[in-house]
CSV table of C-alpha atoms in Angstrom, one decimal:
chain,number,residue,atom,x,y,z
A,239,UNK,CA,16.8,-24.1,-9.7
A,240,UNK,CA,14.2,-23.8,-12.9
A,241,UNK,CA,13.1,-20.3,-11.3
A,242,UNK,CA,15.1,-18.0,-13.8
A,243,UNK,CA,12.6,-17.5,-16.2
A,244,UNK,CA,12.9,-14.1,-16.8
A,245,UNK,CA,15.4,-11.0,-17.1
A,246,UNK,CA,15.0,-7.9,-15.4
A,247,UNK,CA,13.6,-4.7,-16.9
A,248,UNK,CA,17.1,-3.2,-16.5
A,249,UNK,CA,19.0,-6.2,-18.5
A,250,UNK,CA,15.8,-5.7,-21.0
A,251,UNK,CA,16.6,-2.1,-21.2
A,252,UNK,CA,12.8,-1.7,-20.7
A,253,UNK,CA,11.7,2.1,-20.3
A,254,UNK,CA,9.9,1.1,-17.1
A,255,UNK,CA,13.6,0.3,-15.6
A,256,UNK,CA,13.8,4.2,-15.9
A,257,UNK,CA,12.6,6.2,-12.6
A,258,UNK,CA,11.6,9.1,-14.5
A,259,UNK,CA,9.1,6.9,-17.0
A,260,UNK,CA,7.9,5.6,-14.1
A,261,UNK,CA,7.0,8.8,-12.6
A,262,UNK,CA,5.5,10.1,-15.2
A,263,UNK,CA,2.9,7.0,-15.5
A,264,UNK,CA,2.0,7.6,-12.5
A,265,UNK,CA,0.8,11.4,-12.9
A,266,UNK,CA,-0.7,10.2,-16.2
A,267,UNK,CA,-3.5,7.8,-14.5
A,268,UNK,CA,-4.9,11.5,-14.0
A,269,UNK,CA,-6.3,10.7,-10.3
A,270,UNK,CA,-6.4,12.1,-7.1
A,271,UNK,CA,-3.0,13.8,-5.9
A,272,UNK,CA,-1.8,11.7,-3.0
A,273,UNK,CA,-0.8,14.9,-1.4
A,274,UNK,CA,-4.0,16.3,-1.9
A,275,UNK,CA,-5.7,13.6,-0.3
A,276,UNK,CA,-3.6,13.9,2.8
A,277,UNK,CA,-4.5,17.5,2.7
A,278,UNK,CA,-8.4,16.8,3.0
A,279,UNK,CA,-7.5,14.3,6.1
A,280,UNK,CA,-5.3,16.8,8.0
A,281,UNK,CA,-2.3,14.8,7.2
A,282,UNK,CA,0.0,16.7,5.1
A,283,UNK,CA,3.3,17.1,5.3
A,284,UNK,CA,3.5,13.4,6.5
A,285,UNK,CA,6.2,13.7,8.8
A,286,UNK,CA,8.3,11.5,11.1
A,287,UNK,CA,7.7,10.0,14.4
A,288,UNK,CA,11.7,9.2,14.7
A,289,UNK,CA,14.0,6.9,13.3
A,290,UNK,CA,13.3,3.3,15.3
A,291,UNK,CA,14.0,1.2,11.7
A,292,UNK,CA,16.9,0.9,9.5
A,293,UNK,CA,15.7,-0.8,6.3
A,294,UNK,CA,19.0,-1.3,4.5
A,295,UNK,CA,19.0,-3.0,0.9
A,296,UNK,CA,22.3,-5.0,0.7
A,297,UNK,CA,21.9,-5.0,-3.0
A,298,UNK,CA,19.9,-5.9,-5.7
A,299,UNK,CA,21.3,-9.6,-6.7
A,300,UNK,CA,18.6,-11.9,-6.3
A,301,UNK,CA,18.3,-15.9,-7.5
A,302,UNK,CA,14.7,-15.2,-8.6
A,303,UNK,CA,13.1,-12.7,-10.9
A,304,UNK,CA,9.6,-12.4,-9.4
A,305,UNK,CA,7.0,-11.0,-11.3
A,306,UNK,CA,5.7,-8.2,-8.9
A,307,UNK,CA,9.4,-7.3,-7.6
A,308,UNK,CA,9.6,-3.4,-7.2
A,309,UNK,CA,13.7,-3.6,-6.6
A,310,UNK,CA,13.6,-5.2,-10.3
A,311,UNK,CA,15.9,-7.7,-8.8
A,312,UNK,CA,17.4,-10.8,-10.1
A,313,UNK,CA,20.6,-13.0,-11.2
A,314,UNK,CA,21.2,-10.3,-13.6
A,315,UNK,CA,21.8,-7.1,-11.0
A,316,UNK,CA,25.2,-6.6,-9.8
A,317,UNK,CA,24.4,-3.7,-7.8
A,318,UNK,CA,25.3,-5.0,-3.9
A,319,UNK,CA,26.4,-3.2,-0.9
A,320,UNK,CA,30.2,-2.5,-0.3
A,321,UNK,CA,32.2,-3.6,3.2
A,322,UNK,CA,32.8,0.5,3.3
A,323,UNK,CA,29.1,1.3,2.9
A,324,UNK,CA,28.3,-1.5,5.2
A,325,UNK,CA,30.4,0.2,8.0
A,326,UNK,CA,28.4,3.7,7.4
A,327,UNK,CA,25.4,1.9,8.4
A,328,UNK,CA,26.5,0.9,11.1
A,329,UNK,CA,28.8,4.2,12.0
A,330,UNK,CA,24.9,5.7,11.2
A,331,UNK,CA,23.2,3.4,13.5
A,332,UNK,CA,25.3,4.1,16.4
A,333,UNK,CA,24.2,7.6,16.1
A,334,UNK,CA,20.8,6.8,16.8
A,335,UNK,CA,18.8,4.7,18.9
A,336,UNK,CA,17.0,2.7,16.8
A,337,UNK,CA,15.8,-0.9,17.9
A,338,UNK,CA,15.7,-2.5,14.4
A,339,UNK,CA,17.5,-3.5,11.4
A,340,UNK,CA,15.6,-4.7,8.6
A,341,UNK,CA,18.1,-6.3,5.8
A,342,UNK,CA,16.2,-6.6,2.4
A,343,UNK,CA,17.3,-7.0,-1.5
A,344,UNK,CA,17.4,-9.0,-4.1
A,345,UNK,CA,18.6,-11.8,-1.6
A,346,UNK,CA,20.2,-10.1,1.2
A,347,UNK,CA,22.1,-13.7,2.2
A,348,UNK,CA,23.5,-13.3,-1.8
A,349,UNK,CA,26.0,-10.5,-0.6
A,350,UNK,CA,29.4,-11.6,0.4
A,351,UNK,CA,29.6,-9.7,3.3
A,352,UNK,CA,26.1,-10.5,4.6
A,353,UNK,CA,27.1,-12.7,7.4
A,354,UNK,CA,29.8,-10.2,8.5
A,355,UNK,CA,27.1,-7.5,8.8
A,356,UNK,CA,24.5,-9.8,10.5
A,357,UNK,CA,27.2,-10.6,13.2
A,358,UNK,CA,28.3,-6.5,13.6
A,359,UNK,CA,24.8,-5.7,14.1
A,360,UNK,CA,23.9,-9.0,16.4
A,361,UNK,CA,26.9,-7.7,18.6
A,362,UNK,CA,24.7,-4.0,19.0
A,363,UNK,CA,22.1,-5.7,20.4
A,364,UNK,CA,20.0,-4.6,17.7
A,365,UNK,CA,17.0,-6.5,16.6
A,366,UNK,CA,17.7,-7.6,13.3
A,367,UNK,CA,15.3,-9.0,10.6
A,368,UNK,CA,16.3,-10.4,7.1
A,369,UNK,CA,13.7,-10.4,4.2
A,370,UNK,CA,15.0,-13.9,3.0
A,371,UNK,CA,13.1,-15.2,-0.2
A,372,UNK,CA,13.6,-19.1,1.4
A,373,UNK,CA,14.6,-20.5,-1.9
A,374,UNK,CA,18.1,-19.1,-1.2
A,375,UNK,CA,18.3,-21.4,1.7
A,376,UNK,CA,18.0,-24.6,-0.7
A,377,UNK,CA,19.9,-22.6,-3.9
A,378,UNK,CA,23.4,-23.7,-3.4
A,379,UNK,CA,25.0,-25.9,-0.6
A,380,UNK,CA,27.1,-22.5,0.7
A,381,UNK,CA,23.7,-21.4,2.1
A,382,UNK,CA,22.0,-24.8,3.4
A,383,UNK,CA,23.2,-23.4,7.0
A,384,UNK,CA,21.5,-20.3,6.9
A,385,UNK,CA,18.6,-21.4,9.6
A,386,UNK,CA,21.6,-22.6,12.0
A,387,UNK,CA,23.1,-19.0,11.1
A,388,UNK,CA,19.8,-17.0,11.4
A,389,UNK,CA,18.9,-18.6,15.4
A,390,UNK,CA,22.8,-17.8,16.4
A,391,UNK,CA,22.0,-14.2,15.8
A,392,UNK,CA,17.9,-14.6,17.0
A,393,UNK,CA,17.5,-12.9,13.6
A,394,UNK,CA,13.8,-12.6,13.2
A,395,UNK,CA,13.1,-14.4,9.5
A,396,UNK,CA,10.5,-12.5,7.5
A,397,UNK,CA,9.5,-14.6,4.1
A,398,UNK,CA,7.3,-14.4,1.3
A,399,UNK,CA,4.9,-16.7,0.5
A,400,UNK,CA,2.1,-15.6,-1.5
A,401,UNK,CA,-0.2,-18.9,-1.3
A,402,UNK,CA,-0.2,-21.9,0.4
A,403,UNK,CA,-0.6,-23.9,-3.0
A,404,UNK,CA,2.1,-24.3,-5.8
A,405,UNK,CA,0.1,-22.6,-8.5
A,406,UNK,CA,-0.6,-19.4,-7.2
A,407,UNK,CA,3.4,-18.9,-5.5
A,408,UNK,CA,4.9,-20.2,-8.7
A,409,UNK,CA,2.7,-17.8,-11.5
A,410,UNK,CA,4.4,-14.7,-9.4
A,411,UNK,CA,7.7,-16.1,-8.2
A,412,UNK,CA,8.9,-18.3,-11.0
A,413,UNK,CA,8.5,-22.1,-11.5
A,414,UNK,CA,9.3,-24.5,-8.8
A,415,UNK,CA,9.6,-21.7,-6.2
A,416,UNK,CA,6.7,-23.0,-3.9
A,417,UNK,CA,8.1,-26.4,-3.8
A,418,UNK,CA,11.5,-25.1,-2.6
A,419,UNK,CA,10.0,-22.5,-0.5
A,420,UNK,CA,8.5,-25.5,1.6
A,421,UNK,CA,11.7,-27.5,1.7
A,422,UNK,CA,13.2,-24.0,3.2
A,423,UNK,CA,10.3,-23.8,5.6
A,424,UNK,CA,10.6,-27.2,6.9
A,425,UNK,CA,14.6,-26.8,7.5
A,426,UNK,CA,13.7,-23.2,9.3
A,427,UNK,CA,11.1,-25.5,10.9
A,428,UNK,CA,13.8,-27.8,12.1
A,429,UNK,CA,15.7,-25.6,14.0
A,430,UNK,CA,13.1,-24.0,15.8
A,431,UNK,CA,11.7,-20.9,13.9
A,432,UNK,CA,8.4,-20.8,14.3
A,433,UNK,CA,7.6,-23.4,16.9
A,434,UNK,CA,5.9,-22.1,19.8
A,435,UNK,CA,8.4,-21.3,22.7
A,436,UNK,CA,11.3,-21.2,20.7
A,437,UNK,CA,12.0,-17.3,20.7
A,438,UNK,CA,12.8,-17.8,17.2
A,439,UNK,CA,10.4,-16.0,15.0
A,440,UNK,CA,9.7,-16.9,11.4
A,441,UNK,CA,6.9,-14.8,9.8
A,442,UNK,CA,5.4,-15.1,6.5
A,443,UNK,CA,4.5,-12.1,3.7
A,444,UNK,CA,1.0,-12.6,1.6
A,445,UNK,CA,0.9,-10.3,-1.4
A,446,UNK,CA,-1.8,-10.6,-4.2
A,447,UNK,CA,-0.8,-12.9,-7.4
A,448,UNK,CA,-2.6,-10.1,-9.6
A,449,UNK,CA,-4.2,-6.7,-9.6
A,450,UNK,CA,-6.2,-7.0,-6.5
A,451,UNK,CA,-6.0,-6.2,-2.9
A,452,UNK,CA,-4.8,-8.6,-0.1
A,453,UNK,CA,-7.9,-10.0,2.2
A,454,UNK,CA,-7.9,-9.4,5.8
A,455,UNK,CA,-4.8,-10.3,7.5
A,456,UNK,CA,-6.4,-12.1,10.4
A,457,UNK,CA,-8.4,-14.6,8.2
A,458,UNK,CA,-5.8,-15.1,6.0
A,459,UNK,CA,-3.3,-15.9,8.9
A,460,UNK,CA,-5.9,-18.4,10.2
A,461,UNK,CA,-6.0,-20.1,6.7
A,462,UNK,CA,-2.7,-20.2,6.2
A,463,UNK,CA,-2.0,-21.9,9.2
A,464,UNK,CA,-4.2,-24.4,9.1
A,465,UNK,CA,-3.1,-25.5,5.3
A,466,UNK,CA,0.7,-25.2,5.9
A,467,UNK,CA,0.1,-27.1,8.7
A,468,UNK,CA,-2.4,-29.5,7.7
A,469,UNK,CA,-0.9,-30.0,4.0
A,470,UNK,CA,3.1,-29.7,4.8
A,471,UNK,CA,3.5,-30.0,8.7
A,472,UNK,CA,4.7,-26.3,8.5
A,473,UNK,CA,4.3,-23.8,11.5
A,474,UNK,CA,5.1,-20.0,11.4
A,475,UNK,CA,4.4,-17.0,13.8
A,476,UNK,CA,2.1,-14.2,11.8
A,477,UNK,CA,1.6,-13.3,8.3
A,478,UNK,CA,1.5,-10.0,7.0
A,479,UNK,CA,-0.7,-9.1,4.5
A,480,UNK,CA,0.8,-6.1,1.7
A,481,UNK,CA,-0.5,-4.2,-1.1
A,482,UNK,CA,1.7,-4.3,-3.9
A,483,UNK,CA,2.7,-1.0,-5.1
A,484,UNK,CA,2.7,0.2,-8.7
A,485,UNK,CA,6.7,0.5,-8.8
A,486,UNK,CA,9.3,-1.0,-11.1
A,487,UNK,CA,7.9,-4.6,-12.7
A,488,UNK,CA,4.9,-4.7,-10.5
A,489,UNK,CA,3.9,-1.3,-12.4
A,490,UNK,CA,5.0,-3.3,-16.2
A,491,UNK,CA,2.6,-5.8,-15.2
A,492,UNK,CA,0.1,-3.5,-14.7
A,493,UNK,CA,0.3,-1.7,-17.9
A,494,UNK,CA,1.2,-5.3,-19.9
A,495,UNK,CA,-2.4,-6.5,-18.6
A,496,UNK,CA,-4.3,-3.7,-19.2
A,497,UNK,CA,-4.9,-3.2,-15.3
A,498,UNK,CA,-3.1,0.0,-14.5
A,499,UNK,CA,-5.9,2.6,-14.5
A,500,UNK,CA,-8.4,0.0,-12.7
A,501,UNK,CA,-5.8,-0.7,-10.0
A,502,UNK,CA,-4.8,2.7,-9.4
A,503,UNK,CA,-8.8,3.5,-9.1
A,504,UNK,CA,-9.1,0.6,-6.6
A,505,UNK,CA,-6.2,1.9,-4.5
A,506,UNK,CA,-7.3,5.7,-4.4
A,507,UNK,CA,-11.1,4.5,-3.5
A,508,UNK,CA,-9.7,2.3,-0.9
A,509,UNK,CA,-7.5,5.2,1.0
A,510,UNK,CA,-7.9,5.3,4.1
A,511,UNK,CA,-6.6,7.9,6.5
A,512,UNK,CA,-6.0,5.8,9.8
A,513,UNK,CA,-3.4,3.5,7.4
A,514,UNK,CA,-1.8,6.6,6.6
A,515,UNK,CA,-1.4,7.8,9.8
A,516,UNK,CA,0.5,4.7,10.5
A,517,UNK,CA,2.6,4.3,7.4
A,518,UNK,CA,6.0,2.5,7.9
A,519,UNK,CA,8.0,5.6,6.8
A,520,UNK,CA,7.2,8.0,9.6
A,521,UNK,CA,9.6,5.6,11.8
A,522,UNK,CA,11.5,4.3,9.3
A,523,UNK,CA,14.6,5.3,7.0
A,524,UNK,CA,15.6,3.3,3.8
A,525,UNK,CA,19.1,3.0,3.2
A,526,UNK,CA,20.2,1.9,-0.6
A,527,UNK,CA,22.9,-0.5,-2.0
A,528,UNK,CA,25.1,2.8,-2.6
A,529,UNK,CA,24.4,4.5,1.0
A,530,UNK,CA,21.8,6.9,0.0
A,531,UNK,CA,19.1,7.4,2.1
A,532,UNK,CA,15.3,7.2,1.6
A,533,UNK,CA,12.2,7.5,3.4
A,534,UNK,CA,10.8,3.9,2.3
A,535,UNK,CA,12.2,1.3,-0.2
A,536,UNK,CA,9.6,1.9,-2.9
A,537,UNK,CA,11.1,6.1,-2.7
A,538,UNK,CA,14.5,4.2,-3.0
A,539,UNK,CA,13.7,2.2,-5.8
A,540,UNK,CA,12.1,5.6,-7.6
A,541,UNK,CA,15.0,7.5,-6.3
A,542,UNK,CA,13.2,10.0,-4.5
A,543,UNK,CA,15.7,10.6,-2.0
A,544,UNK,CA,14.7,12.2,1.8
A,545,UNK,CA,14.0,15.6,2.3
A,546,UNK,CA,16.6,16.3,4.7
A,547,UNK,CA,20.2,17.6,4.9
A,548,UNK,CA,22.6,14.7,4.5
A,549,UNK,CA,21.0,12.4,1.6
A,550,UNK,CA,24.0,10.1,1.9
A,551,UNK,CA,25.5,8.1,4.9
A,552,UNK,CA,28.5,9.8,4.4
A,553,UNK,CA,26.7,13.3,5.5
A,554,UNK,CA,24.2,11.0,7.7
A,555,UNK,CA,22.6,13.7,10.0
A,556,UNK,CA,20.0,12.5,12.6
A,557,UNK,CA,18.6,15.8,13.8
A,558,UNK,CA,17.4,16.3,10.4
A,559,UNK,CA,16.3,13.2,9.4
A,560,UNK,CA,14.1,13.4,12.6
A,561,UNK,CA,12.7,16.3,11.5
A,562,UNK,CA,11.9,15.8,7.8
A,563,UNK,CA,9.0,15.7,5.8
A,564,UNK,CA,7.9,12.4,3.9
A,565,UNK,CA,8.2,12.7,0.2
A,566,UNK,CA,5.0,11.3,-1.0
A,567,UNK,CA,4.1,10.6,-5.0
A,568,UNK,CA,0.8,8.7,-6.5
A,569,UNK,CA,2.8,5.3,-5.5
A,570,UNK,CA,1.9,6.1,-1.6
A,571,UNK,CA,-1.4,5.1,-2.2
A,572,UNK,CA,-0.5,1.4,-1.9
A,573,UNK,CA,0.6,1.7,2.1
A,574,UNK,CA,-2.8,3.6,2.4
A,575,UNK,CA,-5.6,1.5,0.7
A,576,UNK,CA,-7.7,-0.2,3.2
A,577,UNK,CA,-6.2,-1.8,6.1
A,578,UNK,CA,-2.8,-0.5,5.2
A,579,UNK,CA,0.3,-1.8,4.1
A,580,UNK,CA,3.8,-1.8,5.2
A,581,UNK,CA,6.7,-4.3,5.6
A,582,UNK,CA,5.2,-5.4,9.1
A,583,UNK,CA,1.6,-5.9,7.4
A,584,UNK,CA,-1.5,-3.9,7.8
A,585,UNK,CA,-1.5,-0.7,9.5
A,586,UNK,CA,-5.0,0.3,10.3
B,228,UNK,CA,-26.6,3.4,-25.9
B,229,UNK,CA,-24.6,0.8,-28.1
B,230,UNK,CA,-24.4,-2.1,-25.8
B,231,UNK,CA,-27.0,-3.5,-23.4
B,232,UNK,CA,-23.9,-4.1,-20.7
B,233,UNK,CA,-21.2,-1.5,-20.1
B,234,UNK,CA,-18.2,-2.5,-17.8
B,235,UNK,CA,-17.9,0.9,-17.0
B,236,UNK,CA,-21.4,1.5,-15.3
B,237,UNK,CA,-20.7,-0.9,-12.6
B,238,UNK,CA,-18.5,2.0,-11.2
B,239,UNK,CA,-22.2,4.1,-11.3
B,240,UNK,CA,-23.9,1.6,-9.3
B,241,UNK,CA,-24.2,3.7,-6.3
B,242,UNK,CA,-25.7,6.4,-8.9
B,243,UNK,CA,-29.2,4.4,-8.7
B,244,UNK,CA,-29.8,6.8,-5.3
B,245,UNK,CA,-30.3,9.9,-7.9
B,246,UNK,CA,-33.7,9.1,-8.9
B,247,UNK,CA,-34.8,7.6,-5.6
B,248,UNK,CA,-32.5,8.6,-2.6
B,249,UNK,CA,-34.2,7.4,0.1
B,250,UNK,CA,-34.8,3.4,-1.2
B,251,UNK,CA,-31.2,3.6,-2.5
B,252,UNK,CA,-29.6,4.9,0.9
B,253,UNK,CA,-31.7,1.9,2.3
B,254,UNK,CA,-30.5,-0.4,-0.2
B,255,UNK,CA,-26.8,0.6,0.2
B,256,UNK,CA,-26.9,0.3,4.2
B,257,UNK,CA,-28.9,-3.1,3.9
B,258,UNK,CA,-26.4,-4.4,1.5
B,259,UNK,CA,-23.4,-3.4,3.9
B,260,UNK,CA,-25.0,-5.0,6.6
B,261,UNK,CA,-25.7,-8.2,4.6
B,262,UNK,CA,-21.7,-8.6,3.6
B,263,UNK,CA,-20.1,-7.7,7.0
B,264,UNK,CA,-18.5,-10.6,9.2
B,265,UNK,CA,-21.5,-12.6,10.9
B,266,UNK,CA,-22.9,-15.7,11.9
B,267,UNK,CA,-21.2,-16.5,8.2
B,268,UNK,CA,-18.0,-15.1,7.4
B,269,UNK,CA,-17.4,-12.2,4.8
B,270,UNK,CA,-15.4,-14.7,3.0
B,271,UNK,CA,-18.1,-17.3,2.9
B,272,UNK,CA,-20.5,-14.5,1.9
B,273,UNK,CA,-18.7,-13.4,-1.2
B,274,UNK,CA,-18.5,-17.2,-1.9
B,275,UNK,CA,-22.3,-17.2,-1.6
B,276,UNK,CA,-22.4,-14.1,-3.7
B,277,UNK,CA,-20.3,-15.3,-6.5
B,278,UNK,CA,-22.2,-18.6,-7.0
B,279,UNK,CA,-25.5,-16.4,-6.8
B,280,UNK,CA,-23.9,-14.0,-9.7
B,281,UNK,CA,-23.6,-17.2,-12.2
B,282,UNK,CA,-27.0,-18.5,-11.1
B,283,UNK,CA,-29.0,-15.2,-12.0
B,284,UNK,CA,-26.3,-14.7,-14.9
B,285,UNK,CA,-25.5,-11.0,-14.2
B,286,UNK,CA,-22.1,-9.9,-15.3
B,287,UNK,CA,-21.5,-7.0,-13.1
B,288,UNK,CA,-22.3,-9.1,-10.4
B,289,UNK,CA,-19.4,-11.9,-11.7
B,290,UNK,CA,-17.0,-9.0,-12.1
B,291,UNK,CA,-17.2,-7.5,-8.5
B,292,UNK,CA,-17.5,-10.7,-7.0
B,293,UNK,CA,-14.4,-12.8,-8.8
B,294,UNK,CA,-12.5,-9.6,-7.4
B,295,UNK,CA,-14.0,-9.7,-3.6
B,296,UNK,CA,-13.3,-13.5,-3.6
B,297,UNK,CA,-9.9,-12.9,-4.5
B,298,UNK,CA,-9.3,-10.3,-2.4
B,299,UNK,CA,-11.2,-12.3,0.5
B,300,UNK,CA,-8.1,-14.9,-0.1
B,301,UNK,CA,-9.8,-17.3,-1.9
B,302,UNK,CA,-8.0,-19.6,-4.8
B,303,UNK,CA,-9.7,-20.3,-8.4
B,304,UNK,CA,-10.3,-24.0,-6.9
B,305,UNK,CA,-12.5,-22.6,-4.1
B,306,UNK,CA,-14.4,-20.3,-6.8
B,307,UNK,CA,-14.8,-22.7,-9.2
B,308,UNK,CA,-16.4,-25.0,-6.9
B,309,UNK,CA,-19.3,-22.0,-5.8
B,310,UNK,CA,-19.7,-22.1,-9.6
B,311,UNK,CA,-21.0,-25.4,-9.5
B,312,UNK,CA,-22.9,-25.3,-6.6
B,313,UNK,CA,-24.8,-22.6,-8.6
B,314,UNK,CA,-24.8,-24.9,-11.5
B,315,UNK,CA,-25.8,-27.5,-9.6
B,316,UNK,CA,-28.7,-26.2,-8.1
B,317,UNK,CA,-29.6,-24.5,-11.4
B,318,UNK,CA,-29.8,-27.8,-13.2
B,319,UNK,CA,-31.1,-29.9,-10.3
B,320,UNK,CA,-34.2,-26.8,-10.4
B,321,UNK,CA,-34.3,-28.0,-14.0
B,322,UNK,CA,-34.5,-31.8,-13.5
B,323,UNK,CA,-36.6,-32.0,-10.3
B,324,UNK,CA,-39.2,-30.6,-12.8
B,325,UNK,CA,-39.0,-33.5,-14.5
B,326,UNK,CA,-41.1,-35.2,-11.9
B,327,UNK,CA,-44.1,-32.9,-12.9
B,328,UNK,CA,-43.9,-33.5,-16.3
B,329,UNK,CA,-43.6,-37.3,-15.3
B,330,UNK,CA,-47.0,-36.9,-12.9
B,331,UNK,CA,-48.7,-35.0,-16.0
B,332,UNK,CA,-47.8,-37.3,-18.2
B,333,UNK,CA,-49.0,-40.4,-16.0
B,334,UNK,CA,-52.0,-38.3,-15.5
B,335,UNK,CA,-53.1,-37.9,-19.2
B,336,UNK,CA,-51.4,-41.6,-20.3
B,337,UNK,CA,-53.6,-45.1,-19.8
């Protein structure tokens, strides 16, 4: 594929593959504690408004090694969710009134039990979102029918495309990723994804290729729509503009490029209480590949488990989860900067 | 003072109000209004600012508006085209004075 240019931090035994080292570094920036910022704006403790979304990380295995990946995913990561843990997820979902199950990874499609899991969720009538990296669709013949599979289960496909040019996309996601992403987008369009009136939703995700904040989501969406249509005849529904959070590989990038302090200051200065009020962790729980429960995917990667009675699916306690306070730390500034950031784009 | 320009000074820009609060406030209010979406988008204004930053050769402005244009979704090609616009106007401004030189040359020549 020509995209496997790096090893994960874990495979390199890099210091920042360890969560305690990351948390220590986040404190060292010596900035206003996020908790204090919440207190000053009347938002501490940050509480939940229910469990509407299950975001499930089905594994860290991926065909790409993106420079900004907060999961530190890659082909060398073997941690993937077992069928037993998936069953625990299904049992837990049955105990809630959640509307949406958001599947992420790694490349979730690489989990051999992925299709079975989607079928089960679809049968429950849940809205299923798959965070598809696009290139997986064209990575191997066995994935070529993914667009049809997604269509069959009316899966909402959410895919990263950092820019509408190859240079910016490939600099973040690996050589050749842009070209393969365009091929995959065409395959999705061909079965109706992103096409008006089809009822099949294809959303794209922009995140900055570097140490800067994302642009206005609305303005960028218009630009993406025009450029992708004009240059490649590609259509999609919505664009989410997401801020990079200082976790794992993006944190390593910030340090290595001498942008860490400046970026953190930028996030703190851009703190927006309206964005903080709308953060996604208030209505989401995040499940790790091994069944542990977190407030969000970032807390999951920092191993900050929920402050609730049952921290594992085997002890799932909805009441406790619905009444928990969110665990916060300095990385949370990434979700509250400017117009805010979530897996569904801006929040303010 | 060891250097005339210190990158840390950019963060202190707001402090110019310390010596003259009223005019400082007027300036920053005006500055903020100028860069809002209007008949021109905030992004178009940012690209103009990037070009002008180069024309006036202000290192603070170049740093600020490189980041700002990136945060408005511009790519390197668009940004360099903006710099070329500044360059073309600057060099054009030099060359058009060549007409003045030619006029004077002709005035005092036989």
